[in-house]
Amino acid sequence: MAGTYRFSFGPWNIHEGADPFGPAVRNSIAFGKKLSMYRNLGFGAVQFHDDDAVPDMNNLKPEQIIKKARAVAKLLKNEGLKAEFVAPRMWEDPRTIDGGYTSNNAANRRYALERSLRTIDIANELGTKLIVLWLAREGTYIRESKDSKLAVERTAEAVNKMLEYDGKIRIAVEPKPNEPMDHTYIPTTGHAVALSLLTCDPDRVGVNIESAHAILAGLDPSDEMGFALAFGKLWTVHLNDQNGLKFDQDKTFGSVDLRRAFNQVRILDKYDYGENGEWVGLDVKAMRTQKAPAVKHLTNSREIFLRLLKVSRSLDDSKMDKMIKERDYEELDRYIIESLMGGK
Ligand code: XLS
Ligand code: MG
């Protein structure tokens, strides 16, 4: 329970502030410039979407993609950074309009798989074996448009093809219950773990738990983490916060519900998260009102994590055990709140 933590985020977390109702409000920061900011902000690894690493990859041949990814690997090395994972961005191309692996159109399903294999090529060049699958459009707007049994089978089949393509990669499924879809097929950690059991190599399929996604499913993120830990499947996290059931807000970690954040830190620390090389990933969005360069949401999230870690480690376990033994949960409740307020 005394590990140190290493932090990561994706370049999309430094963004221009556009939302569905208004345009960008900050100038773009070039990818190379973003990379040069990581270390100063306290981060050691980059999370990638495939086209963060190789823009315009749909118009490139596999060999060209590999060559471009190799150049990015050099940039990372120069900055002293690691690549944590690569995730296929499968929600923007017209061929993924009805989902990728679960699309009703066979040619579009083939595209989704092809794209996923190219993601694996990129990951190999960047020196990571972790692939994240946020199954953004694998769901429905209306129930009758797809067959939910077939959709899950097709998802497992696509995962199998990826596992077969590269015998070393590991796939972390990132569940989310809705948005952009009305409902998705893999909404929670339990679904993701169950999906792994349908694949040809369950040991190589785990999860990426995003706090806000769990909250949107009406669940507690720390319990979701505990569930994944019980299966040895918590391979990365996307820490952030969320104010109720609305669009995915990606708020600064701990900024809405400090206690909920504390419990995430606590369970990660209790079970030595990071011991097997896992990174503490953030998926946070700067407020649209923020001036450029908007990075405080990243440094604040990291600092809040570390402060909560201190609180968690300062708790008197024997005191807590006694309260639990006596079933005095009111006192336990007060002790936690008091500690979060800085003690007496
Ligand atoms: C969106 C997701 C996405 C994944 C990676 O909500 O957080 O960015 O983490 O594909
Ligand atoms: Mg995420």
Coordinates of C-alpha atoms and ligand atoms in Angstrom, one line a residue:
M1 CA 0.0 0.0 0.0
A2 CA 2.8 2.4 -0.5
G3 CA 3.3 2.4 -4.3
T4 CA 4.0 5.6 -6.3
Y5 CA 1.7 6.4 -9.2
R6 CA 2.5 7.3 -12.8
F7 CA 0.0 9.4 -14.8
S8 CA -1.1 9.5 -18.4
F9 CA -3.7 11.3 -20.6
G10 CA -4.6 11.6 -24.2
P11 CA -3.8 14.5 -26.5
W12 CA -7.5 15.0 -27.0
N13 CA -7.6 16.2 -23.3
I14 CA -5.9 19.4 -24.5
H15 CA -8.6 20.7 -26.8
E16 CA -10.1 23.8 -28.3
G17 CA -13.4 23.8 -26.4
A18 CA -15.9 23.2 -29.1
D19 CA -19.2 21.6 -27.9
P20 CA -22.3 20.4 -29.8
F21 CA -23.7 24.0 -29.6
G22 CA -20.7 26.1 -30.4
P23 CA -17.4 26.3 -32.1
A24 CA -13.8 26.1 -30.8
V25 CA -12.8 28.9 -28.5
R26 CA -9.1 28.2 -28.2
N27 CA -6.4 27.9 -30.8
S28 CA -5.2 24.3 -31.6
I29 CA -2.0 23.2 -30.1
A30 CA 0.1 21.1 -32.4
F31 CA 0.6 17.5 -31.5
G32 CA 4.4 17.9 -31.1
K33 CA 3.9 20.9 -28.8
K34 CA 1.4 18.9 -26.7
L35 CA 3.9 16.1 -26.3
S36 CA 6.5 18.6 -25.1
M37 CA 4.1 19.7 -22.3
Y38 CA 3.5 16.3 -20.8
R39 CA 6.5 16.0 -18.5
N40 CA 6.3 19.5 -17.1
L41 CA 2.6 18.8 -16.2
G42 CA 3.7 15.7 -14.3
F43 CA 2.7 13.0 -16.8
G44 CA 4.8 10.2 -18.2
A45 CA 2.7 8.4 -20.8
V46 CA 0.4 9.3 -23.7
Q47 CA -2.9 7.6 -24.4
F48 CA -3.5 7.5 -28.2
H49 CA -6.4 7.2 -30.5
D50 CA -5.0 5.6 -33.6
D51 CA -5.4 8.8 -35.6
D52 CA -3.8 10.9 -32.9
A53 CA -0.7 9.0 -33.8
V54 CA -1.3 8.7 -37.6
P55 CA -3.8 11.4 -38.8
D56 CA -5.6 10.6 -42.0
M57 CA -4.8 6.9 -41.7
N58 CA -7.9 5.9 -43.7
N59 CA -6.1 7.2 -46.8
L60 CA -2.8 5.4 -46.1
K61 CA -1.6 1.9 -46.8
P62 CA -0.7 -0.3 -43.9
E63 CA 3.1 0.1 -44.6
Q64 CA 2.7 3.9 -44.7
I65 CA 0.8 3.8 -41.4
I66 CA 3.6 1.8 -39.8
K67 CA 6.2 4.2 -41.0
K68 CA 4.3 7.2 -39.7
A69 CA 3.8 5.5 -36.3
R70 CA 7.5 4.8 -36.2
A71 CA 8.2 8.5 -36.5
V72 CA 5.8 9.2 -33.6
A73 CA 7.7 6.6 -31.5
K74 CA 10.8 8.7 -32.0
L75 CA 9.1 11.8 -30.9
L76 CA 8.0 10.0 -27.7
K77 CA 11.5 8.8 -27.0
N78 CA 12.9 12.3 -27.4
E79 CA 10.4 13.6 -24.9
G80 CA 11.0 10.7 -22.5
L81 CA 7.4 9.5 -22.8
K82 CA 5.8 6.1 -23.1
A83 CA 2.7 5.2 -25.1
E84 CA 0.2 3.7 -22.7
F85 CA -2.4 2.4 -25.2
V86 CA -3.9 2.9 -28.6
A87 CA -7.6 3.0 -29.2
P88 CA -9.3 2.8 -32.7
R89 CA -11.4 5.9 -33.2
M90 CA -14.4 4.3 -34.7
W91 CA -17.1 6.8 -34.3
E92 CA -16.3 9.5 -36.9
D93 CA -16.0 7.7 -40.2
P94 CA -19.2 7.5 -42.3
R95 CA -18.7 3.7 -42.4
T96 CA -19.2 3.6 -38.6
I97 CA -22.5 5.5 -38.7
D98 CA -24.4 2.4 -37.5
G99 CA -21.6 1.1 -35.3
G100 CA -18.5 -0.8 -36.3
Y101 CA -18.3 -4.4 -35.2
T102 CA -22.1 -4.5 -34.8
S103 CA -23.1 -2.5 -37.9
N104 CA -25.9 -4.1 -40.0
N105 CA -23.7 -3.6 -43.0
A106 CA -21.1 -6.3 -43.7
A107 CA -18.7 -4.0 -45.6
N108 CA -18.8 -1.6 -42.7
R109 CA -18.1 -4.4 -40.3
R110 CA -15.0 -5.3 -42.4
Y111 CA -13.9 -1.7 -42.3
A112 CA -14.2 -1.7 -38.5
L113 CA -12.1 -4.8 -38.2
E114 CA -9.4 -3.5 -40.7
R115 CA -9.2 -0.3 -38.8
S116 CA -8.7 -2.2 -35.5
L117 CA -5.9 -4.2 -37.0
R118 CA -4.2 -1.1 -38.1
T119 CA -4.5 0.2 -34.6
I120 CA -2.6 -2.9 -33.4
D121 CA 0.1 -2.1 -36.0
I122 CA 0.4 1.4 -34.6
A123 CA 0.5 0.1 -31.0
N124 CA 3.4 -2.2 -31.9
E125 CA 5.4 0.7 -33.4
L126 CA 4.7 2.9 -30.3
G127 CA 5.9 0.1 -28.0
T128 CA 2.6 -0.8 -26.2
K129 CA 0.7 -4.0 -26.1
L130 CA -2.5 -2.4 -24.7
I131 CA -5.4 -1.6 -27.0
V132 CA -8.5 0.2 -25.6
L133 CA -11.9 -0.3 -27.1
W134 CA -14.4 2.4 -26.4
L135 CA -17.4 0.8 -28.2
A136 CA -18.9 4.2 -28.9
R137 CA -21.5 3.4 -31.6
E138 CA -21.9 -0.3 -30.8
G139 CA -25.5 0.1 -29.7
T140 CA -28.8 1.4 -31.0
Y141 CA -30.9 4.5 -31.3
I142 CA -34.0 2.3 -31.5
R143 CA -34.2 -1.2 -30.0
E144 CA -35.6 -2.9 -33.2
S145 CA -32.7 -1.9 -35.5
K146 CA -30.3 -4.6 -34.3
D147 CA -30.3 -8.0 -32.7
S148 CA -28.7 -7.8 -29.3
K149 CA -27.6 -11.4 -29.1
L150 CA -25.9 -11.2 -32.5
A151 CA -24.4 -7.8 -31.6
V152 CA -22.6 -9.3 -28.7
E153 CA -21.4 -12.3 -30.7
R154 CA -20.2 -10.0 -33.4
T155 CA -18.3 -7.9 -30.9
A156 CA -16.6 -11.0 -29.4
E157 CA -15.8 -12.2 -32.9
A158 CA -14.1 -8.9 -33.8
V159 CA -12.1 -9.1 -30.5
N160 CA -11.1 -12.7 -31.4
K161 CA -9.8 -11.5 -34.8
M162 CA -7.7 -8.9 -33.0
L163 CA -6.4 -11.4 -30.5
E164 CA -5.5 -13.8 -33.3
Y165 CA -3.8 -11.0 -35.4
D166 CA -1.3 -10.4 -32.5
G167 CA -0.7 -13.0 -29.9
K168 CA 0.7 -10.5 -27.4
I169 CA -1.8 -7.7 -27.4
R170 CA -4.2 -7.2 -24.5
I171 CA -7.5 -5.5 -25.0
A172 CA -9.1 -3.2 -22.4
V173 CA -12.8 -2.7 -23.1
E174 CA -14.1 0.7 -21.9
P175 CA -17.8 0.4 -21.0
K176 CA -20.2 3.3 -21.3
P177 CA -24.0 3.0 -21.2
N178 CA -25.1 5.7 -23.6
E179 CA -24.0 8.7 -25.7
P180 CA -23.7 8.9 -28.6
M181 CA -26.2 6.0 -28.6
D182 CA -29.4 5.6 -26.7
H183 CA -28.1 2.3 -25.4
T184 CA -24.9 0.4 -25.9
Y185 CA -24.3 -3.3 -25.8
I186 CA -21.4 -3.2 -23.3
P187 CA -22.6 -0.6 -20.7
T188 CA -20.8 -1.7 -17.6
T189 CA -17.7 -3.5 -16.2
G190 CA -19.7 -6.6 -15.6
H191 CA -20.7 -6.7 -19.3
A192 CA -17.1 -6.1 -20.4
V193 CA -15.8 -8.9 -18.1
A194 CA -18.6 -11.2 -19.4
L195 CA -17.6 -10.3 -23.0
S196 CA -14.0 -11.4 -22.2
L197 CA -15.3 -14.9 -21.4
L198 CA -16.9 -15.2 -24.8
T199 CA -13.5 -14.6 -26.5
C200 CA -10.9 -17.1 -27.5
D201 CA -8.4 -15.8 -24.9
P202 CA -10.2 -14.3 -21.9
D203 CA -6.9 -13.6 -20.1
R204 CA -6.1 -11.0 -22.7
V205 CA -9.3 -9.1 -22.5
G206 CA -9.8 -6.7 -19.6
V207 CA -11.3 -3.3 -18.8
N208 CA -10.6 0.5 -18.8
I209 CA -12.9 2.0 -16.2
E210 CA -13.9 5.6 -16.7
S211 CA -15.4 7.2 -13.6
A212 CA -18.0 9.3 -15.6
H213 CA -19.1 6.3 -17.6
A214 CA -19.8 4.3 -14.5
I215 CA -21.7 7.2 -13.0
L216 CA -23.8 7.5 -16.1
A217 CA -24.7 3.8 -15.6
G218 CA -25.9 4.7 -12.1
L219 CA -23.0 2.8 -10.6
D220 CA -20.2 3.7 -8.2
P221 CA -16.9 3.8 -10.0
S222 CA -14.9 2.4 -7.1
D223 CA -17.2 -0.6 -6.9
E224 CA -16.8 -1.1 -10.6
M225 CA -13.0 -1.0 -10.0
G226 CA -13.4 -3.5 -7.2
F227 CA -15.3 -5.8 -9.6
A228 CA -12.6 -5.6 -12.3
L229 CA -9.9 -6.1 -9.7
A230 CA -11.6 -9.3 -8.4
F231 CA -11.2 -10.7 -12.0
G232 CA -7.7 -9.3 -12.4
K233 CA -8.9 -7.2 -15.2
L234 CA -8.3 -3.6 -14.2
W235 CA -5.7 -2.7 -16.8
T236 CA -6.2 1.1 -17.0
V237 CA -8.5 3.8 -15.7
H238 CA -10.0 7.0 -17.0
L239 CA -10.5 9.1 -13.9
N240 CA -12.7 12.1 -14.1
D241 CA -16.0 13.3 -12.6
Q242 CA -19.6 13.7 -13.6
N243 CA -22.4 15.8 -12.2
G244 CA -25.5 13.6 -12.4
L245 CA -27.1 11.9 -15.3
K246 CA -26.5 14.1 -18.3
F247 CA -24.0 14.2 -21.2
D248 CA -20.5 12.8 -20.5
Q249 CA -18.9 15.8 -18.8
D250 CA -15.3 14.5 -18.2
K251 CA -15.0 17.0 -15.3
T252 CA -11.8 17.3 -13.2
F253 CA -11.3 14.3 -11.0
G254 CA -13.0 14.9 -7.6
S255 CA -14.5 18.2 -8.6
V256 CA -18.1 17.0 -8.1
D257 CA -18.0 14.4 -5.5
L258 CA -14.8 14.3 -3.5
R259 CA -15.8 11.3 -1.5
R260 CA -16.6 9.3 -4.6
A261 CA -13.1 10.2 -5.9
F262 CA -11.5 9.3 -2.6
N263 CA -13.0 5.8 -2.8
Q264 CA -11.6 5.3 -6.2
V265 CA -8.1 6.3 -5.1
R266 CA -8.6 4.2 -2.0
I267 CA -9.4 0.9 -3.8
L268 CA -6.7 1.4 -6.3
D269 CA -4.1 2.0 -3.6
K270 CA -5.5 -0.9 -1.4
Y271 CA -4.9 -3.4 -4.2
D272 CA -1.5 -1.9 -5.4
Y273 CA -2.8 -0.6 -8.7
G274 CA 0.3 0.2 -10.8
E275 CA 2.4 -2.7 -9.5
N276 CA 2.0 -4.4 -12.9
G277 CA 2.8 -1.3 -14.9
E278 CA -0.7 0.2 -14.9
W279 CA -0.9 3.9 -15.4
V280 CA -3.4 6.3 -13.7
G281 CA -5.1 7.7 -16.8
L282 CA -7.2 10.8 -16.8
D283 CA -9.9 11.6 -19.3
V284 CA -10.8 15.2 -18.4
K285 CA -12.1 18.1 -20.3
A286 CA -11.2 21.8 -19.7
M287 CA -14.1 24.1 -19.2
R288 CA -15.0 26.0 -22.4
T289 CA -14.6 29.3 -20.5
Q290 CA -10.9 28.6 -19.9
K291 CA -8.2 30.5 -21.8
A292 CA -5.4 28.8 -23.7
P293 CA -3.3 26.9 -22.9
A294 CA -6.0 25.1 -20.9
V295 CA -4.2 22.4 -18.8
K296 CA -5.2 23.1 -15.2
H297 CA -7.9 20.4 -15.4
L298 CA -5.0 17.9 -15.9
T299 CA -2.7 19.2 -13.2
N300 CA -5.6 19.7 -10.8
S301 CA -6.9 16.2 -11.4
R302 CA -3.5 14.7 -10.7
E303 CA -3.0 16.8 -7.6
I304 CA -6.4 15.9 -6.3
F305 CA -5.6 12.2 -6.8
L306 CA -2.3 12.6 -4.8
R307 CA -4.0 14.6 -2.0
L308 CA -6.7 12.0 -1.7
L309 CA -4.0 9.3 -1.6
K310 CA -2.5 11.1 1.4
V311 CA -5.9 11.3 3.1
S312 CA -6.4 7.6 2.4
R313 CA -3.0 6.6 3.7
S314 CA -3.4 8.7 6.8
L315 CA -6.5 6.9 8.0
D316 CA -6.2 4.9 11.1
D317 CA -7.0 1.4 10.0
S318 CA -7.4 0.0 13.5
K319 CA -9.9 2.8 14.4
M320 CA -11.8 2.0 11.2
D321 CA -11.8 -1.8 11.9
K322 CA -13.2 -1.1 15.4
M323 CA -16.0 1.0 14.0
I324 CA -16.8 -1.7 11.4
K325 CA -16.7 -4.4 14.1
E326 CA -19.0 -2.5 16.3
R327 CA -21.2 -1.7 13.2
D328 CA -20.9 2.0 14.1
Y329 CA -21.2 3.2 10.5
E330 CA -22.4 6.6 11.6
E331 CA -19.1 7.1 13.3
L332 CA -17.2 5.7 10.3
D333 CA -19.1 8.1 8.1
R334 CA -18.2 11.0 10.2
Y335 CA -14.5 9.9 10.4
I336 CA -14.3 9.8 6.6
I337 CA -16.0 13.2 6.1
E338 CA -13.8 14.7 8.8
S339 CA -10.7 13.3 7.2
L340 CA -11.8 14.7 3.8
M341 CA -12.2 18.1 5.5
G342 CA -8.7 18.0 6.7
G343 CA -9.2 16.4 10.1
K344 CA -10.2 18.0 13.4
Ligands
XLS1 C1 -14.9 8.7 -24.6 C2 -13.7 7.8 -24.3 C3 -12.6 7.8 -25.3 C4 -11.8 6.5 -25.0 C5 -10.7 6.1 -25.9 O1 -15.7 8.9 -23.8 O2 -13.2 8.3 -23.1 O3 -11.9 8.9 -25.4 O4 -11.3 6.7 -23.7 O5 -11.3 5.8 -27.1
MG2 MG -12.4 7.5 -21.7

